[in-house]
Amino acid sequence: MSTRLPQLINGEFAESNTRTWIPVTNPATQEVLCEAPAATAEEMEQAIAAAGAAFLEWREVPVSERARLMLRYQHLLKERHDQIAEVLAKETGKTFEDAKGDVWRGIEVVEQAANVASMMMGETVENVARSIDTHSWTQPLGVCAGITPFNFPAMIPLWMFPMAIACGNTFVLKPSEQDPMTPNMLAELFLEAGAPKNLLQVVHGGKEQVDTLLTHPAIKAVSFVGSVPVGQHVYRTATDHLKRAQCFAGAKNHMVVMPDAQKSQVIGSLVGASCGAAGQRCMAISVAVFVGESQQWIEELSAEFAKIRPGAWDDKDAGYGPQISPKARDRVLTLIKQGKEEGATCLLDGSECTVDGLPDGNWVGPTLFTDVKPEMAIYQEEIFGPVLCCVCVDTLEEAIELVNNSPYGNGTSIFTASGAAARKYQHQVEVGQVGINVPIPVPLPFFSFTGWKGSFYGDQHAYGKQAVRFYTETKTVTSRWFEDDIQSGPNMTIHLK
């Protein structure tokens, strides 16, 4: 019988009372690794209530103590780094090196959370009027919630709950039901680091559990990362219920290649940025825009694509792993087929990919299209597979127009040796995260993750200073102290005197 994954509710890991269990499979073999519960309505209520009670005490804990908890936590995460990565690799299919990168990028956010005191500083102005001073405090909201996707089961939860808790809130995490073992392990280590009981709750399930978090009056803010339709649902539902929401959704990320770019760097970057993690990154490059003579490099790019192959997590020669599920694989294959039918040229077709000894894996080989037009489905949709679409234009201006016409604005990059071209691109492109000779410009956590347009719904972004603003309120205090018993008449105006 499969292991049943526990939930963290009211400070204890315990088996759910649910009748609905969700199999969690190894996407390379279809082996059932465990079963995740669909939390009952009573369990959801218990988790939210426990977090609410814990907040009343946690908000009074000095910010320095909250920071020290994060210091202890990041130390434990580093000690168990490879253990977490192995669990992550088995349930996502990622290669071991890619899984370690997932964990490490999360640790970097926890390190930033340990610096929370300086980010929560208020402001003070003396003598805003005669003998009157004004200052501001940064205070936590209450119970916050996070809904995280399958593709980064370590990094994205660590975007959320460490920053929220460091700011003085408590947190309810609902991770993806497709790979919930990694988030559970993160929660175990958080308790081991000395986190007081009930700061973090971890519940499992699907839409029903998500909707409970979005509508429950005790939840003050919701963070989400996932697909466009779900992101729109989360944002609309949360804001309809008067909650703060930050929802990171879909992407169609372009890499513009100028003729003066370094060819070997361009080709290597395109292979890694489009096929890494089986293309299942919201910052993956899925469109290469070749400007002018750089389109002559496409044949060499195709040859490099053909050299990589998918494989199991512990296959050191594998470039990437399987799609997360048979459904995800079928969707990618359908889009590849549609691209051919719509007239794109498939230079390299990964539709029939197999891996020796792993006949049941969700494999898709590296796939490269040319002659792609903006009206085609493979250009319009986020494929989320190891598929790269090549588009050719004559000028940088045409490339900028192409990118700006996309409804998404998550990430983009330009490869060039020209400072003028790079400056023009970064200034005019309507995308939140721009790389110059960097294919995947995910900022380190002292900045914020800043997708634009249809890639993000909300006002404040993840981690960095914007996360502190998202998870806190600002209170201003205006004060006056009288030195003498001065008698004065009433001030009948709004003017400070």
CSV table of C-alpha atoms in Angstrom, one decimal, residues 223-446:
chain,number,residue,atom,x,y,z
A,223,SER,CA,0.2,34.4,-3.2
A,224,PHE,CA,-0.2,32.2,-6.2
A,225,VAL,CA,2.0,30.8,-9.0
A,226,GLY,CA,0.6,28.8,-11.9
A,227,SER,CA,-1.3,28.8,-15.1
A,228,VAL,CA,-3.2,31.8,-16.6
A,229,PRO,CA,-6.8,30.5,-16.1
A,230,VAL,CA,-6.1,29.5,-12.5
A,231,GLY,CA,-4.2,32.7,-11.8
A,232,GLN,CA,-7.2,34.7,-13.1
A,233,HIS,CA,-9.6,32.7,-11.0
A,234,VAL,CA,-7.4,33.1,-7.9
A,235,TYR,CA,-7.0,36.8,-8.4
A,236,ARG,CA,-10.7,37.5,-9.1
A,237,THR,CA,-11.9,35.3,-6.3
A,238,ALA,CA,-9.5,36.6,-3.7
A,239,THR,CA,-10.0,40.3,-4.5
A,240,ASP,CA,-13.8,39.8,-4.7
A,241,HIS,CA,-13.4,38.7,-1.1
A,242,LEU,CA,-11.4,41.8,-0.3
A,243,LYS,CA,-8.0,40.1,0.1
A,244,ARG,CA,-4.7,41.1,-1.2
A,245,ALA,CA,-3.5,38.9,-4.0
A,246,GLN,CA,-0.3,38.4,-6.1
A,247,CYS,CA,-0.8,36.0,-8.9
A,248,PHE,CA,2.1,34.9,-11.2
A,249,ALA,CA,0.6,33.3,-14.3
A,250,GLY,CA,1.7,32.4,-17.9
A,251,ALA,CA,4.5,33.5,-20.1
A,252,LYS,CA,5.8,33.5,-23.6
A,253,ASN,CA,9.4,34.5,-23.2
A,254,HIS,CA,11.4,35.8,-26.2
A,255,MET,CA,15.2,35.9,-26.7
A,256,VAL,CA,16.3,38.4,-29.3
A,257,VAL,CA,19.5,37.5,-31.2
A,258,MET,CA,21.4,40.3,-32.9
A,259,PRO,CA,23.9,39.5,-35.7
A,260,ASP,CA,26.8,40.9,-33.6
A,261,ALA,CA,26.1,38.4,-30.7
A,262,GLN,CA,28.6,35.7,-29.8
A,263,LYS,CA,27.3,32.7,-31.6
A,264,SER,CA,28.4,29.9,-29.3
A,265,GLN,CA,26.9,31.8,-26.3
A,266,VAL,CA,23.6,32.3,-28.1
A,267,ILE,CA,23.3,28.6,-29.1
A,268,GLY,CA,24.3,27.3,-25.7
A,269,SER,CA,21.9,29.7,-24.0
A,270,LEU,CA,19.0,28.8,-26.2
A,271,VAL,CA,19.4,25.0,-25.7
A,272,GLY,CA,19.6,25.4,-21.9
A,273,ALA,CA,16.9,28.0,-21.5
A,274,SER,CA,14.4,26.3,-23.7
A,275,CYS,CA,14.9,22.6,-22.8
A,276,GLY,CA,16.1,22.9,-19.2
A,277,ALA,CA,13.6,21.4,-16.7
A,278,ALA,CA,11.9,19.9,-19.8
A,279,GLY,CA,10.7,23.4,-20.7
A,280,GLN,CA,8.6,23.5,-17.5
A,281,ARG,CA,9.8,26.9,-16.3
A,282,CYS,CA,7.7,30.1,-16.3
A,283,MET,CA,10.9,31.8,-17.3
A,284,ALA,CA,11.9,29.4,-20.1
A,285,ILE,CA,12.8,30.8,-23.5
A,286,SER,CA,10.2,29.5,-25.9
A,287,VAL,CA,10.7,31.9,-28.8
A,288,ALA,CA,14.0,32.9,-30.4
A,289,VAL,CA,13.9,36.0,-32.5
A,290,PHE,CA,16.7,36.0,-35.0
A,291,VAL,CA,17.5,39.5,-36.4
A,292,GLY,CA,19.1,39.8,-39.8
A,293,GLU,CA,22.0,37.5,-40.6
A,294,SER,CA,21.8,35.7,-37.2
A,295,GLN,CA,19.1,33.5,-38.7
A,296,GLN,CA,21.9,31.7,-40.5
A,297,TRP,CA,22.7,30.1,-37.1
A,298,ILE,CA,19.5,28.1,-36.9
A,299,GLU,CA,21.0,25.0,-38.5
A,300,GLU,CA,23.8,24.9,-36.0
A,301,LEU,CA,21.2,25.4,-33.2
A,302,SER,CA,19.3,22.4,-34.5
A,303,ALA,CA,22.5,20.3,-34.4
A,304,GLU,CA,23.1,21.3,-30.8
A,305,PHE,CA,19.4,20.5,-29.9
A,306,ALA,CA,19.9,17.1,-31.3
A,307,LYS,CA,22.8,16.3,-28.9
A,308,ILE,CA,20.7,16.5,-25.8
A,309,ARG,CA,18.2,13.9,-24.5
A,310,PRO,CA,15.9,13.4,-21.6
A,311,GLY,CA,16.5,10.8,-18.9
A,312,ALA,CA,15.9,9.8,-15.3
A,313,TRP,CA,16.8,12.1,-12.4
A,314,ASP,CA,20.0,10.2,-11.6
A,315,ASP,CA,21.2,9.9,-15.2
A,316,LYS,CA,24.2,12.2,-15.3
A,317,ASP,CA,24.2,12.3,-19.1
A,318,ALA,CA,20.5,13.4,-19.3
A,319,GLY,CA,19.9,17.0,-20.2
A,320,TYR,CA,16.5,17.1,-18.6
A,321,GLY,CA,13.7,14.9,-17.3
A,322,PRO,CA,10.1,14.0,-18.3
A,323,GLN,CA,7.0,16.1,-18.3
A,324,ILE,CA,5.3,16.1,-15.0
A,325,SER,CA,2.3,13.9,-16.1
A,326,PRO,CA,0.9,12.0,-19.1
A,327,LYS,CA,-1.6,14.8,-19.5
A,328,ALA,CA,1.1,17.4,-19.7
A,329,ARG,CA,3.0,15.3,-22.2
A,330,ASP,CA,-0.1,14.9,-24.3
A,331,ARG,CA,-0.7,18.6,-24.4
A,332,VAL,CA,2.9,19.3,-25.6
A,333,LEU,CA,2.5,16.6,-28.3
A,334,THR,CA,-0.8,18.1,-29.4
A,335,LEU,CA,0.8,21.5,-29.8
A,336,ILE,CA,3.7,20.1,-31.8
A,337,LYS,CA,1.3,18.4,-34.1
A,338,GLN,CA,-0.7,21.6,-34.5
A,339,GLY,CA,2.5,23.5,-35.3
A,340,LYS,CA,3.2,21.2,-38.2
A,341,GLU,CA,-0.4,21.4,-39.4
A,342,GLU,CA,-0.4,25.2,-39.4
A,343,GLY,CA,2.7,25.3,-41.6
A,344,ALA,CA,5.7,25.7,-39.3
A,345,THR,CA,8.8,23.8,-40.3
A,346,CYS,CA,9.8,21.2,-37.7
A,347,LEU,CA,13.6,20.9,-38.0
A,348,LEU,CA,13.8,18.6,-35.0
A,349,ASP,CA,10.8,16.6,-33.8
A,350,GLY,CA,10.8,15.1,-30.3
A,351,SER,CA,7.3,13.6,-30.5
A,352,GLU,CA,8.5,10.0,-30.7
A,353,CYS,CA,11.1,10.2,-27.9
A,354,THR,CA,11.8,7.1,-25.9
A,355,VAL,CA,14.3,6.4,-23.1
A,356,ASP,CA,15.9,3.0,-22.7
A,357,GLY,CA,14.7,1.1,-19.7
A,358,LEU,CA,11.9,3.7,-19.0
A,359,PRO,CA,9.1,3.0,-21.4
A,360,ASP,CA,6.4,4.5,-19.2
A,361,GLY,CA,8.0,7.9,-18.8
A,362,ASN,CA,6.4,11.2,-19.9
A,363,TRP,CA,9.1,11.8,-22.5
A,364,VAL,CA,9.3,14.6,-25.1
A,365,GLY,CA,12.5,15.1,-27.0
A,366,PRO,CA,13.9,18.5,-27.9
A,367,THR,CA,11.9,20.1,-30.6
A,368,LEU,CA,12.8,23.0,-32.9
A,369,PHE,CA,10.4,24.9,-35.2
A,370,THR,CA,11.3,27.5,-37.9
A,371,ASP,CA,9.0,29.6,-40.1
A,372,VAL,CA,6.8,30.3,-37.1
A,373,LYS,CA,4.2,33.0,-37.5
A,374,PRO,CA,2.6,35.0,-34.6
A,375,GLU,CA,-0.9,33.6,-35.4
A,376,MET,CA,0.2,30.0,-34.9
A,377,ALA,CA,-0.8,28.1,-31.7
A,378,ILE,CA,2.8,27.2,-31.0
A,379,TYR,CA,3.5,30.9,-30.8
A,380,GLN,CA,0.4,32.0,-29.0
A,381,GLU,CA,0.3,29.4,-26.3
A,382,GLU,CA,2.7,28.6,-23.5
A,383,ILE,CA,3.8,25.1,-24.5
A,384,PHE,CA,5.6,24.3,-21.2
A,385,GLY,CA,7.7,21.7,-23.0
A,386,PRO,CA,11.2,21.4,-24.6
A,387,VAL,CA,10.0,23.2,-27.7
A,388,LEU,CA,11.6,26.3,-29.2
A,389,CYS,CA,10.0,28.4,-31.9
A,390,CYS,CA,12.3,30.4,-34.2
A,391,VAL,CA,11.1,33.7,-35.8
A,392,CYS,CA,13.1,35.8,-38.2
A,393,VAL,CA,12.9,39.6,-38.5
A,394,ASP,CA,15.1,42.2,-40.3
A,395,THR,CA,15.6,44.8,-37.5
A,396,LEU,CA,15.7,45.3,-33.8
A,397,GLU,CA,12.6,47.6,-34.1
A,398,GLU,CA,10.6,44.7,-35.6
A,399,ALA,CA,11.8,42.4,-32.8
A,400,ILE,CA,10.7,44.9,-30.1
A,401,GLU,CA,7.3,45.3,-31.8
A,402,LEU,CA,6.9,41.5,-31.9
A,403,VAL,CA,7.7,41.1,-28.2
A,404,ASN,CA,5.5,44.0,-27.2
A,405,ASN,CA,2.5,42.6,-29.1
A,406,SER,CA,2.6,39.5,-26.8
A,407,PRO,CA,-0.1,39.5,-24.1
A,408,TYR,CA,2.6,38.3,-21.6
A,409,GLY,CA,5.5,40.1,-20.1
A,410,ASN,CA,7.3,37.8,-17.7
A,411,GLY,CA,10.9,37.7,-19.0
A,412,THR,CA,12.9,38.4,-22.1
A,413,SER,CA,16.6,38.7,-23.2
A,414,ILE,CA,18.7,40.1,-25.9
A,415,PHE,CA,22.1,38.8,-27.0
A,416,THR,CA,24.3,41.5,-28.6
A,417,ALA,CA,27.7,43.1,-28.4
A,418,SER,CA,26.2,46.5,-28.9
A,419,GLY,CA,25.5,48.6,-25.8
A,420,ALA,CA,23.3,50.9,-27.8
A,421,ALA,CA,21.1,48.0,-29.0
A,422,ALA,CA,20.9,46.6,-25.4
A,423,ARG,CA,20.0,50.0,-24.0
A,424,LYS,CA,17.3,50.5,-26.7
A,425,TYR,CA,15.8,47.1,-26.0
A,426,GLN,CA,15.8,47.3,-22.2
A,427,HIS,CA,14.2,50.7,-22.4
A,428,GLN,CA,11.5,50.0,-25.0
A,429,VAL,CA,10.5,46.4,-24.3
A,430,GLU,CA,7.3,45.9,-22.3
A,431,VAL,CA,8.5,43.0,-20.2
A,432,GLY,CA,9.2,43.0,-16.4
A,433,GLN,CA,12.4,41.1,-16.4
A,434,VAL,CA,15.1,41.7,-19.0
A,435,GLY,CA,18.4,39.9,-19.5
A,436,ILE,CA,21.3,41.3,-21.6
A,437,ASN,CA,23.4,38.3,-22.7
A,438,VAL,CA,21.6,36.4,-19.8
A,439,PRO,CA,18.9,34.0,-21.1
A,440,ILE,CA,16.8,33.6,-17.9
A,441,PRO,CA,17.0,36.9,-16.0
A,442,VAL,CA,15.4,35.7,-12.7
A,443,PRO,CA,16.6,38.3,-10.2
A,444,LEU,CA,18.3,37.4,-6.9
A,445,PRO,CA,16.0,37.9,-3.9
A,446,PHE,CA,17.2,41.4,-2.8
